[in-house]
mmCIF file with all atom_site columns, C-alpha atoms in Angstrom:
data_model
loop_
_atom_site.group_PDB
_atom_site.id
_atom_site.type_symbol
_atom_site.label_atom_id
_atom_site.label_alt_id
_atom_site.label_comp_id
_atom_site.label_asym_id
_atom_site.label_entity_id
_atom_site.label_seq_id
_atom_site.pdbx_PDB_ins_code
_atom_site.Cartn_x
_atom_site.Cartn_y
_atom_site.Cartn_z
_atom_site.occupancy
_atom_site.B_iso_or_equiv
_atom_site.pdbx_formal_charge
_atom_site.auth_seq_id
_atom_site.auth_comp_id
_atom_site.auth_asym_id
_atom_site.auth_atom_id
_atom_site.pdbx_PDB_model_num
ATOM 1   C CA . MET A 1 1   ? 27.174 140.461 112.290 1.00 0.00 ? 1322 MET A CA 1
ATOM 2   C CA . THR A 1 2   ? 30.626 139.929 113.733 1.00 0.00 ? 1323 THR A CA 1
ATOM 3   C CA . ARG A 1 3   ? 31.478 138.685 117.175 1.00 0.00 ? 1324 ARG A CA 1
ATOM 4   C CA . LEU A 1 4   ? 32.551 142.193 118.106 1.00 0.00 ? 1325 LEU A CA 1
ATOM 5   C CA . GLU A 1 5   ? 29.378 144.116 117.216 1.00 0.00 ? 1326 GLU A CA 1
ATOM 6   C CA . PRO A 1 6   ? 27.475 143.340 120.467 1.00 0.00 ? 1327 PRO A CA 1
ATOM 7   C CA . LEU A 1 7   ? 30.585 144.163 122.488 1.00 0.00 ? 1328 LEU A CA 1
ATOM 8   C CA . GLU A 1 8   ? 31.152 147.356 120.492 1.00 0.00 ? 1329 GLU A CA 1
ATOM 9   C CA . LYS A 1 9   ? 27.522 148.396 121.093 1.00 0.00 ? 1330 LYS A CA 1
ATOM 10  C CA . ARG A 1 10  ? 27.880 147.687 124.817 1.00 0.00 ? 1331 ARG A CA 1
ATOM 11  C CA . PHE A 1 11  ? 31.160 149.591 124.843 1.00 0.00 ? 1332 PHE A CA 1
ATOM 12  C CA . ALA A 1 12  ? 29.615 152.592 123.034 1.00 0.00 ? 1333 ALA A CA 1
ATOM 13  C CA . HIS A 1 13  ? 26.670 152.565 125.444 1.00 0.00 ? 1334 HIS A CA 1
ATOM 14  C CA . PHE A 1 14  ? 29.058 152.367 128.364 1.00 0.00 ? 1335 PHE A CA 1
ATOM 15  C CA . LEU A 1 15  ? 31.001 155.355 126.989 1.00 0.00 ? 1336 LEU A CA 1
ATOM 16  C CA . GLU A 1 16  ? 27.762 157.345 126.717 1.00 0.00 ? 1337 GLU A CA 1
ATOM 17  C CA . LEU A 1 17  ? 26.876 156.439 130.296 1.00 0.00 ? 1338 LEU A CA 1
ATOM 18  C CA . ALA A 1 18  ? 30.359 157.378 131.455 1.00 0.00 ? 1339 ALA A CA 1
ATOM 19  C CA . GLU A 1 19  ? 30.069 160.785 129.789 1.00 0.00 ? 1340 GLU A CA 1
ATOM 20  C CA . GLU A 1 20  ? 26.630 161.376 131.328 1.00 0.00 ? 1341 GLU A CA 1
ATOM 21  C CA . TYR A 1 21  ? 27.976 160.279 134.682 1.00 0.00 ? 1342 TYR A CA 1
ATOM 22  C CA . LYS A 1 22  ? 30.905 162.690 134.415 1.00 0.00 ? 1343 LYS A CA 1
ATOM 23  C CA . GLU A 1 23  ? 28.549 165.555 133.550 1.00 0.00 ? 1344 GLU A CA 1
ATOM 24  C CA . LEU A 1 24  ? 26.303 164.699 136.497 1.00 0.00 ? 1345 LEU A CA 1
ATOM 25  C CA . ARG A 1 25  ? 29.344 164.416 138.722 1.00 0.00 ? 1346 ARG A CA 1
ATOM 26  C CA . ILE A 1 26  ? 30.521 167.887 137.680 1.00 0.00 ? 1347 ILE A CA 1
ATOM 27  C CA . LEU A 1 27  ? 27.060 169.342 138.317 1.00 0.00 ? 1348 LEU A CA 1
ATOM 28  C CA . GLU A 1 28  ? 26.795 167.559 141.651 1.00 0.00 ? 1349 GLU A CA 1
ATOM 29  C CA . LYS A 1 29  ? 30.287 168.652 142.692 1.00 0.00 ? 1350 LYS A CA 1
ATOM 30  C CA . THR A 1 30  ? 29.463 172.257 141.806 1.00 0.00 ? 1351 THR A CA 1
ATOM 31  C CA . TYR A 1 31  ? 26.245 171.997 143.781 1.00 0.00 ? 1352 TYR A CA 1
ATOM 32  C CA . PHE A 1 32  ? 28.038 170.516 146.788 1.00 0.00 ? 1353 PHE A CA 1
ATOM 33  C CA . GLU A 1 33  ? 30.747 173.148 146.648 1.00 0.00 ? 1354 GLU A CA 1
ATOM 34  C CA . ASP A 1 34  ? 28.140 175.915 146.466 1.00 0.00 ? 1355 ASP A CA 1
ATOM 35  C CA . GLU A 1 35  ? 26.252 174.396 149.386 1.00 0.00 ? 1356 GLU A CA 1
ATOM 36  C CA . ALA A 1 36  ? 29.443 174.066 151.407 1.00 0.00 ? 1357 ALA A CA 1
ATOM 37  C CA . ILE A 1 37  ? 30.331 177.705 150.717 1.00 0.00 ? 1358 ILE A CA 1
ATOM 38  C CA . LYS A 1 38  ? 26.831 178.810 151.743 1.00 0.00 ? 1359 LYS A CA 1
ATOM 39  C CA . LEU A 1 39  ? 27.036 176.768 154.922 1.00 0.00 ? 1360 LEU A CA 1
ATOM 40  C CA . GLU A 1 40  ? 30.456 178.158 155.759 1.00 0.00 ? 1361 GLU A CA 1
ATOM 41  C CA . LYS A 1 41  ? 29.181 181.710 155.174 1.00 0.00 ? 1362 LYS A CA 1
ATOM 42  C CA . LYS A 1 42  ? 26.218 181.066 157.435 1.00 0.00 ? 1363 LYS A CA 1
ATOM 43  C CA . LEU A 1 43  ? 28.554 179.634 160.025 1.00 0.00 ? 1364 LEU A CA 1
ATOM 44  C CA . LYS A 1 44  ? 30.850 182.675 159.914 1.00 0.00 ? 1365 LYS A CA 1
ATOM 45  C CA . SER A 1 45  ? 28.325 185.469 159.432 1.00 0.00 ? 1366 SER A CA 1
ATOM 46  C CA . SER A 1 46  ? 25.852 184.687 162.122 1.00 0.00 ? 1367 SER A CA 1
ATOM 47  C CA . ALA A 1 47  ? 26.212 184.089 165.765 1.00 0.00 ? 1368 ALA A CA 1
ATOM 48  C CA . HIS A 1 48  ? 24.462 180.758 165.792 1.00 0.00 ? 1369 HIS A CA 1
ATOM 49  C CA . SER A 1 49  ? 24.164 178.564 168.686 1.00 0.00 ? 1370 SER A CA 1
ATOM 50  C CA . VAL A 1 50  ? 26.489 175.623 169.175 1.00 0.00 ? 1371 VAL A CA 1
ATOM 51  C CA . GLN A 1 51  ? 23.762 173.321 167.914 1.00 0.00 ? 1372 GLN A CA 1
ATOM 52  C CA . ASP A 1 52  ? 23.454 175.205 164.625 1.00 0.00 ? 1373 ASP A CA 1
ATOM 53  C CA . GLU A 1 53  ? 27.202 175.133 164.165 1.00 0.00 ? 1374 GLU A CA 1
ATOM 54  C CA . GLU A 1 54  ? 27.291 171.403 164.856 1.00 0.00 ? 1375 GLU A CA 1
ATOM 55  C CA . LEU A 1 55  ? 24.453 170.855 162.385 1.00 0.00 ? 1376 LEU A CA 1
ATOM 56  C CA . LEU A 1 56  ? 26.251 172.856 159.710 1.00 0.00 ? 1377 LEU A CA 1
ATOM 57  C CA . ALA A 1 57  ? 29.526 171.075 160.396 1.00 0.00 ? 1378 ALA A CA 1
ATOM 58  C CA . SER A 1 58  ? 27.707 167.750 160.170 1.00 0.00 ? 1379 SER A CA 1
ATOM 59  C CA . GLN A 1 59  ? 26.204 168.723 156.813 1.00 0.00 ? 1380 GLN A CA 1
ATOM 60  C CA . VAL A 1 60  ? 29.617 169.783 155.492 1.00 0.00 ? 1381 VAL A CA 1
ATOM 61  C CA . SER A 1 61  ? 31.076 166.516 156.704 1.00 0.00 ? 1382 SER A CA 1
ATOM 62  C CA . ASN A 1 62  ? 28.303 164.548 154.988 1.00 0.00 ? 1383 ASN A CA 1
ATOM 63  C CA . LEU A 1 63  ? 28.917 166.431 151.757 1.00 0.00 ? 1384 LEU A CA 1
ATOM 64  C CA . ASP A 1 64  ? 32.633 165.651 151.977 1.00 0.00 ? 1385 ASP A CA 1
ATOM 65  C CA . LYS A 1 65  ? 31.882 161.947 152.540 1.00 0.00 ? 1386 LYS A CA 1
ATOM 66  C CA . ARG A 1 66  ? 29.495 161.910 149.580 1.00 0.00 ? 1387 ARG A CA 1
ATOM 67  C CA . GLU A 1 67  ? 32.125 163.551 147.401 1.00 0.00 ? 1388 GLU A CA 1
ATOM 68  C CA . GLY A 1 68  ? 34.665 160.907 148.439 1.00 0.00 ? 1389 GLY A CA 1
ATOM 69  C CA . MET A 1 69  ? 32.245 158.097 147.594 1.00 0.00 ? 1390 MET A CA 1
ATOM 70  C CA . LEU A 1 70  ? 31.542 159.653 144.194 1.00 0.00 ? 1391 LEU A CA 1
ATOM 71  C CA . ASN A 1 71  ? 35.270 159.974 143.489 1.00 0.00 ? 1392 ASN A CA 1
ATOM 72  C CA . LYS A 1 72  ? 35.750 156.279 144.292 1.00 0.00 ? 1393 LYS A CA 1
ATOM 73  C CA . GLU A 1 73  ? 32.866 155.317 142.026 1.00 0.00 ? 1394 GLU A CA 1
ATOM 74  C CA . ILE A 1 74  ? 34.278 157.413 139.181 1.00 0.00 ? 1395 ILE A CA 1
ATOM 75  C CA . ALA A 1 75  ? 37.668 155.731 139.602 1.00 0.00 ? 1396 ALA A CA 1
ATOM 76  C CA . GLN A 1 76  ? 36.033 152.282 139.490 1.00 0.00 ? 1397 GLN A CA 1
ATOM 77  C CA . ARG A 1 77  ? 34.080 153.137 136.352 1.00 0.00 ? 1398 ARG A CA 1
ATOM 78  C CA . GLU A 1 78  ? 37.173 154.540 134.684 1.00 0.00 ? 1399 GLU A CA 1
ATOM 79  C CA . GLN A 1 79  ? 39.016 151.284 135.487 1.00 0.00 ? 1400 GLN A CA 1
ATOM 80  C CA . ILE A 1 80  ? 36.152 149.261 133.986 1.00 0.00 ? 1401 ILE A CA 1
ATOM 81  C CA . LEU A 1 81  ? 36.255 151.493 130.919 1.00 0.00 ? 1402 LEU A CA 1
ATOM 82  C CA . LYS A 1 82  ? 39.999 150.883 130.501 1.00 0.00 ? 1403 LYS A CA 1
ATOM 83  C CA . GLU A 1 83  ? 39.541 147.122 130.847 1.00 0.00 ? 1404 GLU A CA 1
ATOM 84  C CA . MET A 1 84  ? 36.704 147.091 128.305 1.00 0.00 ? 1405 MET A CA 1
ATOM 85  C CA . SER A 1 85  ? 38.828 149.154 125.904 1.00 0.00 ? 1406 SER A CA 1
ATOM 86  C CA . LYS A 1 86  ? 41.669 146.641 126.187 1.00 0.00 ? 1407 LYS A CA 1
ATOM 87  C CA . GLU A 1 87  ? 39.268 143.726 125.694 1.00 0.00 ? 1408 GLU A CA 1
ATOM 88  C CA . LEU A 1 88  ? 37.779 145.391 122.635 1.00 0.00 ? 1409 LEU A CA 1
ATOM 89  C CA . GLU A 1 89  ? 41.232 145.954 121.127 1.00 0.00 ? 1410 GLU A CA 1
ATOM 90  C CA . VAL A 1 90  ? 42.184 142.309 121.749 1.00 0.00 ? 1411 VAL A CA 1
ATOM 91  C CA . LEU A 1 91  ? 38.974 141.086 120.108 1.00 0.00 ? 1412 LEU A CA 1
ATOM 92  C CA . LYS A 1 92  ? 39.458 143.395 117.127 1.00 0.00 ? 1413 LYS A CA 1
ATOM 93  C CA . GLN A 1 93  ? 43.035 142.136 116.699 1.00 0.00 ? 1414 GLN A CA 1
ATOM 94  C CA . GLU A 1 94  ? 41.913 138.487 116.959 1.00 0.00 ? 1415 GLU A CA 1
ATOM 95  C CA . GLU A 1 95  ? 39.199 139.036 114.373 1.00 0.00 ? 1416 GLU A CA 1
ATOM 96  C CA . LYS A 1 96  ? 41.650 140.801 112.060 1.00 0.00 ? 1417 LYS A CA 1
ATOM 97  C CA . GLU A 1 97  ? 44.146 137.915 112.380 1.00 0.00 ? 1418 GLU A CA 1
ATOM 98  C CA . ASN A 1 98  ? 41.521 135.193 111.897 1.00 0.00 ? 1419 ASN A CA 1
ATOM 99  C CA . THR A 1 99  ? 39.757 136.708 108.893 1.00 0.00 ? 1420 THR A CA 1
ATOM 100 C CA . PRO A 1 100 ? 41.326 135.529 105.639 1.00 0.00 ? 1421 PRO A CA 1
ATOM 101 C CA . LEU A 1 101 ? 41.782 138.117 102.948 1.00 0.00 ? 1422 LEU A CA 1
ATOM 102 C CA . PRO A 1 102 ? 39.589 137.714 99.841  1.00 0.00 ? 1423 PRO A CA 1
ATOM 103 C CA . LYS A 1 103 ? 42.594 137.206 97.540  1.00 0.00 ? 1424 LYS A CA 1
ATOM 104 C CA . GLU A 1 104 ? 44.052 134.502 99.795  1.00 0.00 ? 1425 GLU A CA 1
ATOM 105 C CA . ARG A 1 105 ? 40.677 132.776 100.066 1.00 0.00 ? 1426 ARG A CA 1
ATOM 106 C CA . TYR A 1 106 ? 40.320 132.872 96.272  1.00 0.00 ? 1427 TYR A CA 1
ATOM 107 C CA . LEU A 1 107 ? 43.779 131.330 95.765  1.00 0.00 ? 1428 LEU A CA 1
ATOM 108 C CA . VAL A 1 108 ? 43.137 128.546 98.280  1.00 0.00 ? 1429 VAL A CA 1
ATOM 109 C CA . ASN A 1 109 ? 39.827 127.699 96.612  1.00 0.00 ? 1430 ASN A CA 1
ATOM 110 C CA . LEU A 1 110 ? 41.462 127.820 93.161  1.00 0.00 ? 1431 LEU A CA 1
ATOM 111 C CA . TYR A 1 111 ? 44.256 125.402 94.195  1.00 0.00 ? 1432 TYR A CA 1
ATOM 112 C CA . ARG A 1 112 ? 41.701 123.107 95.813  1.00 0.00 ? 1433 ARG A CA 1
ATOM 113 C CA . ASP A 1 113 ? 39.533 123.043 92.695  1.00 0.00 ? 1434 ASP A CA 1
ATOM 114 C CA . ILE A 1 114 ? 42.450 122.524 90.299  1.00 0.00 ? 1435 ILE A CA 1
ATOM 115 C CA . SER A 1 115 ? 44.180 119.782 92.279  1.00 0.00 ? 1436 SER A CA 1
ATOM 116 C CA . ARG A 1 116 ? 40.989 118.077 93.627  1.00 0.00 ? 1437 ARG A CA 1
ATOM 117 C CA . VAL A 1 117 ? 42.976 117.331 96.820  1.00 0.00 ? 1438 VAL A CA 1
ATOM 118 C CA . LYS A 1 118 ? 41.052 117.102 100.099 1.00 0.00 ? 1439 LYS A CA 1
ATOM 119 C CA . TYR A 1 119 ? 43.199 117.177 103.224 1.00 0.00 ? 1440 TYR A CA 1
ATOM 120 C CA . HIS A 1 120 ? 42.412 115.319 106.441 1.00 0.00 ? 1441 HIS A CA 1
ATOM 121 C CA . ALA A 1 121 ? 41.274 117.761 109.134 1.00 0.00 ? 1442 ALA A CA 1
ATOM 122 C CA . ASN A 1 122 ? 43.244 116.281 112.063 1.00 0.00 ? 1443 ASN A CA 1
ATOM 123 C CA . PRO A 1 123 ? 46.410 114.498 110.918 1.00 0.00 ? 1444 PRO A CA 1
ATOM 124 C CA . GLY A 1 124 ? 49.248 113.585 113.243 1.00 0.00 ? 1445 GLY A CA 1
ATOM 125 C CA . PRO A 1 125 ? 51.891 116.231 114.015 1.00 0.00 ? 1446 PRO A CA 1
ATOM 126 C CA . ASN A 1 126 ? 54.205 115.214 111.130 1.00 0.00 ? 1447 ASN A CA 1
ATOM 127 C CA . GLU A 1 127 ? 51.647 113.648 108.802 1.00 0.00 ? 1448 GLU A CA 1
ATOM 128 C CA . LEU A 1 128 ? 49.967 114.838 105.655 1.00 0.00 ? 1449 LEU A CA 1
ATOM 129 C CA . LYS A 1 129 ? 46.791 112.845 105.002 1.00 0.00 ? 1450 LYS A CA 1
ATOM 130 C CA . GLY A 1 130 ? 43.899 113.121 102.626 1.00 0.00 ? 1451 GLY A CA 1
ATOM 131 C CA . PHE A 1 131 ? 42.536 111.931 99.315  1.00 0.00 ? 1452 PHE A CA 1
ATOM 132 C CA . ILE A 1 132 ? 42.386 112.931 95.679  1.00 0.00 ? 1453 ILE A CA 1
ATOM 133 C CA . CYS A 1 133 ? 39.270 112.630 93.523  1.00 0.00 ? 1454 CYS A CA 1
ATOM 134 C CA . THR A 1 134 ? 40.095 111.946 89.883  1.00 0.00 ? 1455 THR A CA 1
ATOM 135 C CA . GLU A 1 135 ? 37.955 113.060 86.969  1.00 0.00 ? 1456 GLU A CA 1
ATOM 136 C CA . SER A 1 136 ? 36.843 109.462 86.413  1.00 0.00 ? 1457 SER A CA 1
ATOM 137 C CA . GLY A 1 137 ? 35.504 109.287 89.964  1.00 0.00 ? 1458 GLY A CA 1
ATOM 138 C CA . GLN A 1 138 ? 38.307 107.287 91.574  1.00 0.00 ? 1459 GLN A CA 1
ATOM 139 C CA . VAL A 1 139 ? 39.313 108.192 95.109  1.00 0.00 ? 1460 VAL A CA 1
ATOM 140 C CA . LYS A 1 140 ? 42.977 107.804 95.980  1.00 0.00 ? 1461 LYS A CA 1
ATOM 141 C CA . THR A 1 141 ? 44.101 108.196 99.570  1.00 0.00 ? 1462 THR A CA 1
ATOM 142 C CA . PHE A 1 142 ? 47.516 109.352 100.700 1.00 0.00 ? 1463 PHE A CA 1
ATOM 143 C CA . CYS A 1 143 ? 49.488 109.574 103.923 1.00 0.00 ? 1464 CYS A CA 1
ATOM 144 C CA . PHE A 1 144 ? 52.981 111.065 103.991 1.00 0.00 ? 1465 PHE A CA 1
ATOM 145 C CA . ASP A 1 145 ? 55.424 111.374 106.867 1.00 0.00 ? 1466 ASP A CA 1
ATOM 146 C CA . LYS A 1 146 ? 56.891 114.897 106.638 1.00 0.00 ? 1467 LYS A CA 1
ATOM 147 C CA . LEU A 1 147 ? 60.014 113.852 108.523 1.00 0.00 ? 1468 LEU A CA 1
ATOM 148 C CA . LYS A 1 148 ? 60.850 110.925 106.215 1.00 0.00 ? 1469 LYS A CA 1
ATOM 149 C CA . GLN A 1 149 ? 59.787 112.407 102.873 1.00 0.00 ? 1470 GLN A CA 1
ATOM 150 C CA . SER A 1 150 ? 60.795 115.729 101.338 1.00 0.00 ? 1471 SER A CA 1
ATOM 151 C CA . GLU A 1 151 ? 58.362 118.397 100.231 1.00 0.00 ? 1472 GLU A CA 1
ATOM 152 C CA . PHE A 1 152 ? 59.534 117.798 96.660  1.00 0.00 ? 1473 PHE A CA 1
ATOM 153 C CA . PHE A 1 153 ? 58.709 114.066 96.899  1.00 0.00 ? 1474 PHE A CA 1
ATOM 154 C CA . ILE A 1 154 ? 55.286 114.773 98.437  1.00 0.00 ? 1475 ILE A CA 1
ATOM 155 C CA . ALA A 1 155 ? 54.399 117.356 95.765  1.00 0.00 ? 1476 ALA A CA 1
ATOM 156 C CA . ASN A 1 156 ? 55.462 115.056 92.934  1.00 0.00 ? 1477 ASN A CA 1
ATOM 157 C CA . SER A 1 157 ? 53.563 112.129 94.455  1.00 0.00 ? 1478 SER A CA 1
ATOM 158 C CA . LEU A 1 158 ? 50.369 114.194 94.763  1.00 0.00 ? 1479 LEU A CA 1
ATOM 159 C CA . TRP A 1 159 ? 50.627 115.380 91.155  1.00 0.00 ? 1480 TRP A CA 1
ATOM 160 C CA . ALA A 1 160 ? 51.256 111.805 90.025  1.00 0.00 ? 1481 ALA A CA 1
ATOM 161 C CA . MET A 1 161 ? 48.157 110.592 91.932  1.00 0.00 ? 1482 MET A CA 1
ATOM 162 C CA . GLY A 1 162 ? 46.057 113.266 90.267  1.00 0.00 ? 1483 GLY A CA 1
ATOM 163 C CA . ASP A 1 163 ? 47.308 112.292 86.817  1.00 0.00 ? 1484 ASP A CA 1
ATOM 164 C CA . GLU A 1 164 ? 44.979 109.448 85.712  1.00 0.00 ? 1485 GLU A CA 1
ATOM 165 C CA . GLU A 1 165 ? 47.286 108.226 82.967  1.00 0.00 ? 1486 GLU A CA 1
ATOM 166 C CA . ASN A 1 166 ? 49.789 106.930 85.561  1.00 0.00 ? 1487 ASN A CA 1
ATOM 167 C CA . TRP A 1 167 ? 47.153 104.854 87.334  1.00 0.00 ? 1488 TRP A CA 1
#
C-alpha cells in the first residue's frame, strides 16, 4: 500500500460526492426555477391582495437567496477539488521520483555485493566515509576528502583496500 492510496481513495470519494452534489444542485435549481415560475404566474394571473403578493415576493426572494448560497457552496467545493487534484499530482510525482527502478536497484545491490563496501550514512559535505569487509573477515575503514583527492585516487584506493594481497 503506497502513501498515495488513502489519498486517492479520499479523492475518488470526494469526486463521487461532488458529482452527486452537482446532480442534486441541478435538480434543486430546476425545482426552484419551476416554483419561481409558478409563483410569478400566480402573482400575475390572479388579483391577489397585497399580502399575497408580498408573501409570494418573499418566497421568490428566499429562493433567490438559497440559490446564491448553493452557488457559493459549489464554488467552494470546486476550489477544494482543484486543490486536492494538485496535491494528488504532487504526491504522485514525489512517489515517482523517490521510487528507484528495479534495474537501478539491482545494479546498486550488485556493486555493493561485489565490492563489499559499506558507506557511512551521514558523512561531512565533502567526505566519503565507510568500511570494507574482506573475505578473510578484516574490516578496513576509509575516509577521503573529495576536495583534496581525485575520484581516480579514491577509486584506486578502495579497490586496493578490497584486494587482500596488498594488505
